[in-house]
Amino acid sequence: MSPNHWVSKRTDKQQWAVKQEGAQRASSLHKTQEEAFQRAKNKTILEGGGEVLIKNTQGRIREKNTYGKKDPYPPRG
């Protein structure tokens, strides 16, 4: 699985940042938390799966979602 992606508010720029775990800089900045979450989710799925962790404005984890790689052989039904 790929590293986790974090969504957090940047106080200096009043934007939401998407940052890969272990990285020093944000990979992208967004006007809204929803835009940042969608970018982190898509990036996580494209990189083979992992977790997206969303921090609230106080810096605490608000939500945690796990995404996996799309199954090439899904079960019938």
PDB file of C-alpha atoms in Angstrom:
ATOM      1  CA  MET A   1       0.000   0.000   0.000  1.00  0.00           C
ATOM      2  CA  SER A   2       1.083   3.559  -0.597  1.00  0.00           C
ATOM      3  CA  PRO A   3       1.726   6.051   2.192  1.00  0.00           C
ATOM      4  CA  ASN A   4      -1.191   7.767   3.854  1.00  0.00           C
ATOM      5  CA  HIS A   5      -2.406  11.194   2.775  1.00  0.00           C
ATOM      6  CA  TRP A   6      -3.332  13.912   5.253  1.00  0.00           C
ATOM      7  CA  VAL A   7      -5.808  16.776   4.732  1.00  0.00           C
ATOM      8  CA  SER A   8      -5.255  19.728   7.062  1.00  0.00           C
ATOM      9  CA  LYS A   9      -5.921  23.469   7.276  1.00  0.00           C
ATOM     10  CA  ARG A  10      -3.011  25.825   6.621  1.00  0.00           C
ATOM     11  CA  THR A  11      -3.326  28.816   8.903  1.00  0.00           C
ATOM     12  CA  ASP A  12      -0.811  30.961   7.044  1.00  0.00           C
ATOM     13  CA  LYS A  13      -2.664  30.804   3.713  1.00  0.00           C
ATOM     14  CA  GLN A  14      -6.236  29.957   4.808  1.00  0.00           C
ATOM     15  CA  GLN A  15      -6.232  26.941   2.511  1.00  0.00           C
ATOM     16  CA  TRP A  16      -6.557  23.179   2.887  1.00  0.00           C
ATOM     17  CA  ALA A  17      -3.430  21.142   2.147  1.00  0.00           C
ATOM     18  CA  VAL A  18      -3.009  17.557   0.934  1.00  0.00           C
ATOM     19  CA  LYS A  19       0.230  16.099   2.237  1.00  0.00           C
ATOM     20  CA  GLN A  20       1.649  12.614   1.759  1.00  0.00           C
ATOM     21  CA  GLU A  21       2.868  11.019   4.971  1.00  0.00           C
ATOM     22  CA  GLY A  22       6.585  11.620   5.425  1.00  0.00           C
ATOM     23  CA  ALA A  23       6.704  14.540   2.976  1.00  0.00           C
ATOM     24  CA  GLN A  24       7.943  17.975   4.033  1.00  0.00           C
ATOM     25  CA  ARG A  25       5.722  19.952   1.664  1.00  0.00           C
ATOM     26  CA  ALA A  26       2.080  19.731   0.671  1.00  0.00           C
ATOM     27  CA  SER A  27       1.407  18.134  -2.702  1.00  0.00           C
ATOM     28  CA  SER A  28      -1.561  20.441  -3.370  1.00  0.00           C
ATOM     29  CA  LEU A  29      -3.547  23.340  -1.847  1.00  0.00           C
ATOM     30  CA  HIS A  30      -7.316  23.839  -2.082  1.00  0.00           C
ATOM     31  CA  LYS A  31      -9.915  26.456  -1.156  1.00  0.00           C
ATOM     32  CA  THR A  32     -12.221  23.978   0.607  1.00  0.00           C
ATOM     33  CA  GLN A  33     -11.792  20.895   2.732  1.00  0.00           C
ATOM     34  CA  GLU A  34     -14.036  18.911   0.355  1.00  0.00           C
ATOM     35  CA  GLU A  35     -11.813  19.711  -2.644  1.00  0.00           C
ATOM     36  CA  ALA A  36      -8.731  18.673  -0.678  1.00  0.00           C
ATOM     37  CA  PHE A  37     -10.411  15.452   0.473  1.00  0.00           C
ATOM     38  CA  GLN A  38     -11.407  14.496  -3.086  1.00  0.00           C
ATOM     39  CA  ARG A  39      -7.842  15.109  -4.312  1.00  0.00           C
ATOM     40  CA  ALA A  40      -6.356  13.027  -1.471  1.00  0.00           C
ATOM     41  CA  LYS A  41      -8.867  10.238  -2.099  1.00  0.00           C
ATOM     42  CA  ASN A  42      -8.145  10.113  -5.846  1.00  0.00           C
ATOM     43  CA  LYS A  43      -4.399  10.239  -5.295  1.00  0.00           C
ATOM     44  CA  THR A  44      -4.568   7.411  -2.734  1.00  0.00           C
ATOM     45  CA  ILE A  45      -6.603   5.195  -5.065  1.00  0.00           C
ATOM     46  CA  LEU A  46      -4.299   5.890  -8.036  1.00  0.00           C
ATOM     47  CA  GLU A  47      -1.232   5.017  -5.961  1.00  0.00           C
ATOM     48  CA  GLY A  48      -2.605   1.617  -5.029  1.00  0.00           C
ATOM     49  CA  GLY A  49      -4.556   2.288  -1.858  1.00  0.00           C
ATOM     50  CA  GLY A  50      -3.953   3.545   1.644  1.00  0.00           C
ATOM     51  CA  GLU A  51      -5.606   5.848   4.148  1.00  0.00           C
ATOM     52  CA  VAL A  52      -6.851   9.432   3.972  1.00  0.00           C
ATOM     53  CA  LEU A  53      -6.841  11.231   7.307  1.00  0.00           C
ATOM     54  CA  ILE A  54      -8.741  14.504   7.671  1.00  0.00           C
ATOM     55  CA  LYS A  55      -7.859  16.957  10.433  1.00  0.00           C
ATOM     56  CA  ASN A  56     -10.341  19.526  11.730  1.00  0.00           C
ATOM     57  CA  THR A  57      -9.438  23.201  12.190  1.00  0.00           C
ATOM     58  CA  GLN A  58      -8.054  22.442  15.688  1.00  0.00           C
ATOM     59  CA  GLY A  59      -5.604  19.884  14.233  1.00  0.00           C
ATOM     60  CA  ARG A  60      -7.316  16.745  15.560  1.00  0.00           C
ATOM     61  CA  ILE A  61      -8.193  13.789  13.350  1.00  0.00           C
ATOM     62  CA  ARG A  62     -11.843  14.169  12.362  1.00  0.00           C
ATOM     63  CA  GLU A  63     -12.178  11.350   9.873  1.00  0.00           C
ATOM     64  CA  LYS A  64     -10.136   8.400   8.623  1.00  0.00           C
ATOM     65  CA  ASN A  65     -10.944   6.466   5.446  1.00  0.00           C
ATOM     66  CA  THR A  66      -9.208   3.472   3.906  1.00  0.00           C
ATOM     67  CA  TYR A  67      -9.176   2.942   0.146  1.00  0.00           C
ATOM     68  CA  GLY A  68      -7.909  -0.098  -1.687  1.00  0.00           C
ATOM     69  CA  LYS A  69      -6.918  -0.861  -5.199  1.00  0.00           C
ATOM     70  CA  LYS A  70      -9.830  -1.635  -7.507  1.00  0.00           C
ATOM     71  CA  ASP A  71     -10.322  -5.379  -7.642  1.00  0.00           C
ATOM     72  CA  PRO A  72      -9.756  -6.647 -11.216  1.00  0.00           C
ATOM     73  CA  TYR A  73     -11.771  -9.779 -10.397  1.00  0.00           C
ATOM     74  CA  PRO A  74     -14.757  -8.656  -8.297  1.00  0.00           C
ATOM     75  CA  PRO A  75     -17.114 -11.359  -6.978  1.00  0.00           C
ATOM     76  CA  ARG A  76     -20.201 -12.110  -9.018  1.00  0.00           C
ATOM     77  CA  GLY A  77     -23.569 -11.286  -7.631  1.00  0.00           C
TER      78      GLY A  77
END
